[in-house]
GROMACS .gro file of C-alpha atoms in nm:
model
  384
    1MET     CA    1  10.848  18.196   2.891
    2PRO     CA    2  10.971  18.540   2.781
    3ARG     CA    3  10.915  18.829   3.019
    4ALA     CA    4  10.751  19.155   2.920
    5GLY     CA    5  10.977  19.357   2.696
    6GLN     CA    6  11.183  19.051   2.607
    7GLY     CA    7  11.246  18.988   2.239
    8LYS     CA    8  11.440  18.708   2.075
    9VAL     CA    9  11.776  18.539   2.112
   10ALA     CA   10  12.057  18.732   1.943
   11PRO     CA   11  12.188  18.577   1.620
   12VAL     CA   12  12.555  18.533   1.546
   13GLY     CA   13  12.719  18.851   1.413
   14ARG     CA   14  13.020  18.922   1.197
   15LEU     CA   15  13.360  18.862   1.353
   16SER     CA   16  13.456  19.229   1.315
   17ASP     CA   17  13.145  19.334   1.508
   18LEU     CA   18  13.216  19.080   1.782
   19ILE     CA   19  13.571  19.210   1.816
   20ALA     CA   20  13.443  19.569   1.828
   21VAL     CA   21  13.211  19.486   2.118
   22GLY     CA   22  13.492  19.302   2.295
   23LEU     CA   23  13.721  19.604   2.262
   24LEU     CA   24  13.438  19.825   2.387
   25VAL     CA   25  13.408  19.623   2.707
   26ARG     CA   26  13.787  19.618   2.742
   27ALA     CA   27  13.803  19.997   2.715
   28PHE     CA   28  13.528  20.039   2.977
   29PRO     CA   29  13.552  19.738   3.215
   30PRO     CA   30  13.236  19.625   3.397
   31LYS     CA   31  13.383  19.712   3.738
   32LEU     CA   32  13.446  20.070   3.625
   33VAL     CA   33  13.097  20.099   3.477
   34ASP     CA   34  12.940  19.957   3.794
   35ARG     CA   35  13.135  20.201   4.012
   36VAL     CA   36  13.022  20.498   3.804
   37ILE     CA   37  12.662  20.377   3.811
   38ALA     CA   38  12.676  20.340   4.190
   39ASP     CA   39  12.829  20.686   4.231
   40CYS     CA   40  12.538  20.828   4.027
   41GLY     CA   41  12.279  20.640   4.233
   42ARG     CA   42  12.154  20.430   3.941
   43THR     CA   43  12.216  20.084   4.092
   44GLU     CA   44  11.903  19.864   4.072
   45GLN     CA   45  11.733  19.722   4.376
   46ARG     CA   46  11.639  19.402   4.193
   47SER     CA   47  11.757  19.204   3.892
   48ARG     CA   48  11.617  19.325   3.560
   49LEU     CA   49  11.633  19.222   3.196
   50LEU     CA   50  11.811  19.552   3.125
   51PRO     CA   51  12.034  19.636   3.424
   52ALA     CA   52  12.200  19.976   3.427
   53ARG     CA   53  12.539  19.833   3.328
   54LEU     CA   54  12.392  19.672   3.018
   55VAL     CA   55  12.214  19.995   2.926
   56VAL     CA   56  12.545  20.184   2.945
   57TYR     CA   57  12.699  19.931   2.708
   58PHE     CA   58  12.394  19.956   2.482
   59VAL     CA   59  12.434  20.334   2.454
   60LEU     CA   60  12.801  20.286   2.367
   61ALA     CA   61  12.715  20.018   2.111
   62MET     CA   62  12.439  20.239   1.970
   63CYS     CA   63  12.703  20.505   1.904
   64LEU     CA   64  12.957  20.255   1.774
   65PHE     CA   65  12.705  20.103   1.530
   66SER     CA   66  12.538  20.434   1.452
   67ALA     CA   67  12.382  20.318   1.124
   68GLU     CA   68  12.200  20.023   1.283
   69SER     CA   69  11.853  20.010   1.437
   70TYR     CA   70  11.786  19.960   1.809
   71CYS     CA   71  11.716  19.590   1.760
   72GLU     CA   72  12.024  19.534   1.545
   73VAL     CA   73  12.243  19.714   1.798
   74ALA     CA   74  12.098  19.504   2.080
   75GLN     CA   75  12.166  19.185   1.883
   76LEU     CA   76  12.525  19.287   1.811
   77LEU     CA   77  12.583  19.378   2.174
   78ALA     CA   78  12.424  19.060   2.309
   79HIS     CA   79  12.622  18.821   2.093
   80GLY     CA   80  12.940  19.027   2.121
   81MET     CA   81  12.933  19.017   2.501
   82THR     CA   82  12.866  18.642   2.496
   83TRP     CA   83  13.149  18.587   2.247
   84ALA     CA   84  13.387  18.796   2.460
   85GLY     CA   85  13.297  18.599   2.775
   86HIS     CA   86  13.107  18.875   2.952
   87ALA     CA   87  12.773  18.691   2.953
   88LYS     CA   88  12.675  18.333   3.029
   89GLY     CA   89  12.471  18.167   2.758
   90PRO     CA   90  12.266  18.345   2.492
   91LEU     CA   91  12.126  18.686   2.578
   92TRP     CA   92  11.767  18.781   2.507
   93VAL     CA   93  11.729  19.092   2.294
   94PRO     CA   94  11.475  19.334   2.447
   95THR     CA   95  11.216  19.520   2.246
   96THR     CA   96  11.269  19.873   2.121
   97ALA     CA   97  11.017  20.006   2.374
   98ALA     CA   98  11.199  19.835   2.661
   99ILE     CA   99  11.530  19.982   2.546
  100SER     CA  100  11.382  20.332   2.523
  101ARG     CA  101  11.243  20.306   2.878
  102ALA     CA  102  11.576  20.178   3.008
  103ARG     CA  103  11.768  20.464   2.843
  104ALA     CA  104  11.530  20.719   2.993
  105LYS     CA  105  11.568  20.564   3.338
  106LEU     CA  106  11.948  20.563   3.316
  107GLY     CA  107  11.973  20.927   3.205
  108ALA     CA  108  12.284  21.110   3.089
  109GLU     CA  109  12.469  21.142   3.420
  110PRO     CA  110  12.637  20.797   3.425
  111LEU     CA  111  12.772  20.844   3.071
  112ALA     CA  112  12.899  21.193   3.160
  113ALA     CA  113  13.060  21.059   3.477
  114LEU     CA  114  13.222  20.773   3.286
  115PHE     CA  115  13.369  21.020   3.038
  116ALA     CA  116  13.498  21.242   3.319
  117THR     CA  117  13.659  20.939   3.482
  118VAL     CA  118  13.848  20.816   3.176
  119ALA     CA  119  13.922  21.144   3.000
  120GLY     CA  120  13.807  21.460   3.167
  121SER     CA  121  14.005  21.500   3.486
  122PRO     CA  122  14.375  21.589   3.505
  123SER     CA  123  14.439  21.275   3.713
  124ALA     CA  124  14.275  21.059   3.449
  125LEU     CA  125  14.473  21.226   3.173
  126ALA     CA  126  14.793  21.165   3.366
  127SER     CA  127  14.717  20.793   3.385
  128VAL     CA  128  14.675  20.730   3.012
  129PRO     CA  129  14.969  20.646   2.785
  130GLN     CA  130  15.139  20.962   2.664
  131GLN     CA  131  15.335  21.034   2.350
  132PRO     CA  132  15.712  20.990   2.385
  133ARG     CA  133  15.878  21.293   2.537
  134ARG     CA  134  16.018  21.524   2.273
  135ARG     CA  135  16.350  21.700   2.301
  136ASP     CA  136  16.205  22.038   2.378
  137ASP     CA  137  16.007  22.196   2.656
  138ARG     CA  138  15.661  22.124   2.513
  139ALA     CA  139  15.638  21.849   2.774
  140ARG     CA  140  15.626  22.128   3.034
  141TRP     CA  141  15.260  22.190   2.957
  142ARG     CA  142  14.943  22.006   2.896
  143ALA     CA  143  14.862  22.167   2.561
  144LEU     CA  144  14.489  22.191   2.494
  145GLY     CA  145  14.307  22.302   2.181
  146LEU     CA  146  13.955  22.443   2.155
  147ASP     CA  147  13.721  22.267   1.916
  148GLY     CA  148  13.354  22.307   1.834
  149THR     CA  149  13.082  22.171   1.609
  150VAL     CA  150  12.704  22.141   1.573
  151PHE     CA  151  12.482  21.832   1.565
  152SER     CA  152  12.121  21.819   1.449
  153VAL     CA  153  11.865  21.646   1.670
  154PRO     CA  154  11.517  21.510   1.590
  155ASP     CA  155  11.249  21.777   1.563
  156SER     CA  156  11.046  21.688   1.873
  157ALA     CA  157  10.865  21.926   2.107
  158GLU     CA  158  11.108  21.847   2.389
  159ASN     CA  159  11.415  21.908   2.174
  160ARG     CA  160  11.268  22.233   2.040
  161GLU     CA  161  11.209  22.359   2.392
  162ARG     CA  162  11.562  22.271   2.509
  163PHE     CA  163  11.773  22.345   2.200
  164GLY     CA  164  11.552  22.589   2.011
  165ALA     CA  165  11.339  22.560   1.699
  166PRO     CA  166  11.499  22.516   1.355
  167VAL     CA  167  11.625  22.847   1.220
  168GLY     CA  168  11.625  22.999   0.873
  169ASN     CA  169  11.380  22.997   0.587
  170CYS     CA  170  11.525  22.703   0.395
  171PRO     CA  171  11.387  22.368   0.520
  172ALA     CA  172  11.662  22.176   0.340
  173GLN     CA  173  11.932  22.348   0.546
  174HIS     CA  174  11.759  22.406   0.879
  175ALA     CA  175  11.505  22.128   0.919
  176PHE     CA  176  11.611  22.026   1.270
  177PRO     CA  177  11.693  22.180   1.607
  178GLU     CA  178  12.067  22.189   1.670
  179VAL     CA  179  12.292  22.132   1.971
  180ARG     CA  180  12.632  22.298   2.000
  181VAL     CA  181  12.928  22.095   2.124
  182ALA     CA  182  13.250  22.257   2.244
  183ALA     CA  183  13.552  22.056   2.353
  184LEU     CA  184  13.907  22.077   2.479
  185THR     CA  185  14.140  21.833   2.306
  186ASP     CA  186  14.464  21.709   2.458
  187TRP     CA  187  14.779  21.744   2.244
  188ALA     CA  188  14.968  21.458   2.410
  189SER     CA  189  14.710  21.185   2.356
  190GLY     CA  190  14.492  21.328   2.077
  191THR     CA  191  14.181  21.268   2.287
  192ILE     CA  192  13.898  21.497   2.392
  193ALA     CA  193  13.967  21.602   2.751
  194ARG     CA  194  13.632  21.762   2.830
  195ALA     CA  195  13.319  21.882   2.653
  196VAL     CA  196  13.008  22.092   2.707
  197PHE     CA  197  12.676  22.104   2.522
  198GLY     CA  198  12.430  22.385   2.468
  199SER     CA  199  12.166  22.534   2.244
  200ARG     CA  200  12.241  22.751   1.943
  201THR     CA  201  12.154  23.057   2.152
  202LEU     CA  202  12.425  22.987   2.410
  203THR     CA  203  12.712  23.234   2.375
  204ASP     CA  204  13.071  23.135   2.300
  205ALA     CA  205  13.175  23.285   2.632
  206ALA     CA  206  12.933  23.061   2.824
  207LEU     CA  207  13.059  22.752   2.644
  208VAL     CA  208  13.423  22.843   2.703
  209ASP     CA  209  13.363  22.916   3.071
  210GLY     CA  210  13.216  22.569   3.107
  211LEU     CA  211  13.528  22.418   2.950
  212ILE     CA  212  13.806  22.600   3.133
  213THR     CA  213  13.665  22.569   3.484
  214ASP     CA  214  13.905  22.374   3.708
  215LEU     CA  215  14.183  22.351   3.450
  216THR     CA  216  14.529  22.307   3.599
  217HIS     CA  217  14.755  22.607   3.659
  218GLY     CA  218  15.000  22.633   3.369
  219ASP     CA  219  14.788  22.452   3.108
  220LEU     CA  220  14.851  22.596   2.760
  221LEU     CA  221  14.542  22.678   2.552
  222LEU     CA  222  14.578  22.701   2.174
  223VAL     CA  223  14.296  22.933   2.070
  224ASP     CA  224  14.192  23.180   1.800
  225ASP     CA  225  14.134  23.553   1.802
  226CYS     CA  226  13.768  23.530   1.905
  227PHE     CA  227  13.890  23.420   2.249
  228THR     CA  228  13.985  23.778   2.344
  229ASP     CA  229  13.697  23.833   2.584
  230ARG     CA  230  13.820  23.544   2.802
  231TRP     CA  231  14.185  23.660   2.832
  232PRO     CA  232  14.152  23.818   3.179
  233THR     CA  233  13.965  23.513   3.309
  234THR     CA  234  14.225  23.266   3.186
  235TRP     CA  235  14.518  23.477   3.307
  236ALA     CA  236  14.359  23.505   3.651
  237MET     CA  237  14.338  23.124   3.656
  238GLY     CA  238  14.708  23.094   3.575
  239LEU     CA  239  14.647  22.946   3.229
  240ASN     CA  240  14.878  23.014   2.935
  241LEU     CA  241  14.750  23.116   2.591
  242LEU     CA  242  14.889  23.084   2.240
  243TRP     CA  243  14.690  23.227   1.949
  244ARG     CA  244  14.708  23.391   1.608
  245PRO     CA  245  14.576  23.750   1.610
  246HIS     CA  246  14.402  23.930   1.328
  247PRO     CA  247  14.656  24.054   1.070
  248ARG     CA  248  14.544  24.415   1.115
  249VAL     CA  249  14.612  24.427   1.489
  250GLN     CA  250  14.894  24.671   1.568
  251LEU     CA  251  15.163  24.516   1.789
  252PRO     CA  252  15.439  24.772   1.853
  253VAL     CA  253  15.773  24.647   1.985
  254ARG     CA  254  15.827  24.721   2.355
  255ARG     CA  255  16.125  24.493   2.413
  256THR     CA  256  16.313  24.261   2.179
  257LEU     CA  257  16.412  23.918   2.314
  258ASP     CA  258  16.713  23.704   2.229
  259ASP     CA  259  16.516  23.437   2.040
  260GLY     CA  260  16.375  23.690   1.792
  261SER     CA  261  16.038  23.734   1.964
  262TYR     CA  262  15.941  24.058   2.137
  263LEU     CA  263  15.712  24.191   2.406
  264THR     CA  264  15.419  24.421   2.338
  265GLU     CA  265  15.100  24.535   2.507
  266ILE     CA  266  14.741  24.470   2.408
  267THR     CA  267  14.425  24.631   2.535
  268VAL     CA  268  14.114  24.436   2.624
  269ALA     CA  269  13.812  24.664   2.598
  270GLU     CA  270  13.579  24.700   2.893
  271GLN     CA  271  13.280  24.573   2.698
  272GLU     CA  272  13.474  24.256   2.613
  273ALA     CA  273  13.637  24.174   2.945
  274GLY     CA  274  13.420  24.344   3.206
  275ARG     CA  275  13.611  24.396   3.530
  276GLY     CA  276  13.923  24.243   3.372
  277ALA     CA  277  13.959  24.522   3.116
  278GLY     CA  278  14.298  24.682   3.082
  279ARG     CA  279  14.640  24.651   2.920
  280PHE     CA  280  14.829  24.322   2.919
  281THR     CA  281  15.186  24.235   2.826
  282VAL     CA  282  15.215  23.955   2.572
  283ARG     CA  283  15.489  23.808   2.357
  284VAL     CA  284  15.490  23.823   1.977
  285ILE     CA  285  15.640  23.538   1.774
  286THR     CA  286  15.690  23.562   1.399
  287ALA     CA  287  15.648  23.227   1.227
  288SER     CA  288  15.615  23.090   0.876
  289ALA     CA  289  15.255  23.027   0.773
  290GLU     CA  290  15.188  22.677   0.643
  291GLY     CA  291  15.162  22.681   0.264
  292GLY     CA  292  15.214  23.056   0.243
  293THR     CA  293  15.496  23.292   0.161
  294GLN     CA  294  15.410  23.562   0.415
  295PRO     CA  295  15.506  23.516   0.781
  296CYS     CA  296  15.234  23.510   1.044
  297ARG     CA  297  15.234  23.644   1.397
  298LEU     CA  298  15.152  23.450   1.710
  299LEU     CA  299  15.073  23.593   2.052
  300THR     CA  300  15.137  23.415   2.379
  301THR     CA  301  15.118  23.486   2.748
  302VAL     CA  302  15.431  23.269   2.795
  303LEU     CA  303  15.684  23.549   2.839
  304ASP     CA  304  15.996  23.350   2.934
  305HIS     CA  305  16.182  23.312   2.605
  306THR     CA  306  16.467  23.119   2.767
  307ALA     CA  307  16.248  22.837   2.898
  308SER     CA  308  16.007  22.856   2.604
  309PRO     CA  309  16.186  22.952   2.280
  310ALA     CA  310  15.989  23.100   1.993
  311ARG     CA  311  16.064  22.803   1.768
  312THR     CA  312  15.912  22.562   2.020
  313LEU     CA  313  15.588  22.756   2.051
  314ALA     CA  314  15.562  22.814   1.676
  315THR     CA  315  15.604  22.442   1.608
  316LEU     CA  316  15.343  22.357   1.869
  317TYR     CA  317  15.093  22.598   1.714
  318HIS     CA  318  15.168  22.454   1.371
  319GLU     CA  319  15.072  22.111   1.507
  320ARG     CA  320  14.748  22.238   1.661
  321GLY     CA  321  14.556  22.110   1.356
  322MET     CA  322  14.549  21.770   1.520
  323LEU     CA  323  14.368  21.923   1.816
  324GLY     CA  324  14.098  22.068   1.591
  325ARG     CA  325  14.006  21.743   1.418
  326CYS     CA  326  13.871  21.542   1.711
  327LEU     CA  327  13.506  21.646   1.682
  328GLN     CA  328  13.530  21.625   1.302
  329ASP     CA  329  13.662  21.270   1.339
  330MET     CA  330  13.368  21.192   1.565
  331ARG     CA  331  13.125  21.331   1.307
  332ALA     CA  332  13.293  21.134   1.028
  333HIS     CA  333  13.231  20.812   1.221
  334LEU     CA  334  12.858  20.883   1.221
  335THR     CA  335  12.810  20.948   0.850
  336SER     CA  336  12.974  21.091   0.543
  337GLU     CA  337  12.676  21.323   0.493
  338PRO     CA  338  12.723  21.692   0.583
  339ARG     CA  339  12.416  21.690   0.812
  340ILE     CA  340  12.417  21.454   1.109
  341VAL     CA  341  12.094  21.388   1.297
  342LEU     CA  342  12.121  21.209   1.630
  343ARG     CA  343  11.863  20.947   1.734
  344SER     CA  344  11.729  21.083   2.061
  345ARG     CA  345  11.398  21.270   2.068
  346TRP     CA  346  11.433  21.404   2.423
  347PRO     CA  347  11.706  21.639   2.556
  348GLU     CA  348  11.860  21.411   2.818
  349GLY     CA  349  11.872  21.136   2.559
  350VAL     CA  350  12.058  21.374   2.327
  351GLU     CA  351  12.315  21.444   2.597
  352GLN     CA  352  12.340  21.074   2.680
  353GLU     CA  353  12.403  20.998   2.313
  354LEU     CA  354  12.665  21.271   2.279
  355TRP     CA  355  12.855  21.141   2.582
  356GLY     CA  356  12.839  20.797   2.423
  357HIS     CA  357  12.997  20.927   2.102
  358LEU     CA  358  13.267  21.105   2.302
  359LEU     CA  359  13.343  20.782   2.489
  360ILE     CA  360  13.367  20.587   2.164
  361HIS     CA  361  13.604  20.848   2.021
  362HIS     CA  362  13.815  20.827   2.338
  363ALA     CA  363  13.833  20.448   2.320
  364VAL     CA  364  13.935  20.453   1.953
  365ARG     CA  365  14.199  20.723   2.002
  366MET     CA  366  14.352  20.550   2.302
  367SER     CA  367  14.361  20.217   2.116
  368LEU     CA  368  14.540  20.382   1.824
  369HIS     CA  369  14.772  20.567   2.058
  370SER     CA  370  14.859  20.250   2.249
  371ALA     CA  371  14.924  20.059   1.927
  372ALA     CA  372  15.145  20.336   1.790
  373SER     CA  373  15.352  20.349   2.109
  374ASP     CA  374  15.428  19.977   2.073
  375ILE     CA  375  15.578  20.019   1.725
  376PRO     CA  376  15.956  20.071   1.741
  377SER     CA  377  16.077  20.386   1.572
  378LEU     CA  378  16.276  20.357   1.248
  379ARG     CA  379  16.611  20.524   1.198
  380ALA     CA  380  16.812  20.552   0.878
  381THR     CA  381  17.146  20.371   0.901
  382GLY     CA  382  17.299  20.499   0.577
  383SER     CA  383  17.364  20.146   0.448
  384PRO     CA  384  17.162  19.952   0.188
   0.00000   0.00000   0.00000
C-alpha cells in the first residue's frame, strides 16, 4: 500500500534522459553526496521515501530538465537511477507536495557545500583535469575572470522581502523580483570556481568582496574598469590584476620596459578606496583590439616584464571572453527567452536552485573538458 506522499511507479524514459541521469550520478557520486549531507547535519534518523541524498539528486535533475514539471523530473530521475544501477527495482515517484517539503527540509547548504567541494576551493580546482600546459608563463597563475548576471524569481511575498519588489513602471520588463549572481570563472578548466548571490540593491563591491575572500596569493583576476574601488583590497591580498582602463585615462610614461610595456602611476580616490587610497605603480601594455584598427591599453599589477612578457598578458586578456560566457551558458541551458524565471517561491529555495544550476554547469564543462583532453592533437605534415 502506498505511503503518504507516494505517487506512482516511474515510466520508462528516453535513452538520452537515462544517460543524462547516469552522467549526473557519475559526476556527483553517492558517497560524495552523503559526505556533504553529513557535514551539513542533514542525515536522516530514519528511512524515508525521500532521503536527503535523493533530494539532492532531484534538485540537480530539476535543473538539468528545467522545462519539465516536478512530477516529470521525479519520473526521469527515478527511472534513470534504476537504469544506471543506483536503485534496486522500480522507484515510487512522490507527489509534488512531498517533493516541496523535502526540498524545504534539505535547504540550500548541502548544494552550496557540494559546489564548494567540487569547484570552489583551490584544492578542488587543483584536482580536476587541466588544459595542457602552454609554452608560456600563463601556467604560473590561476587566471580568474569576473562574471555576473541576473535571474528573475517568482513574485512571492518571501522573495519580495529577500530580493526586493519588482522595479520600474513597465510590467512586461520588470514583472518579477530579481536575484543577482556574480561568479569567478577559471581560465584553465572553463568552470565557475565560486559564486555569490544577492538582491538588486546589493552593491558591486559587496558582491566582489564575497568572491575574492580566501583567494590564493598570486591569482590573476581579469576585470574591467569598474573594479577600481577594490584595487587596494586585492593588492593587499597579494592578488594580481589585469584590466582595460577607460580610453580617456591619462597614463604618463614613468619607465619604459624592454618588452615595449611601461610603468606608470594611478591614483585611487579616497571615496573609492577608503583607507587604501593613494598612488599605485602599474604596468601599461599596448595591444591590438579585436576587430578594430586602433590599439587598446591594458593595465596590470604584474610588473615583472621578464617573467611575464607583454605579449603573454595581452593574449591572455584577449582570451578572457571564454571566462565571461559561463553564466550566459548556464542561462542558455534554461531557456532561449531573454527573461528567465526560476521555480522556487521562497528565498532558500532560490539559492538551492541556483547552486543546482551551477553544479550542472560544472558537470557539463568538466565532461567536455575531459573529452577534449582525450582527443589527440592534429599536426600538419606537409604531405597529401
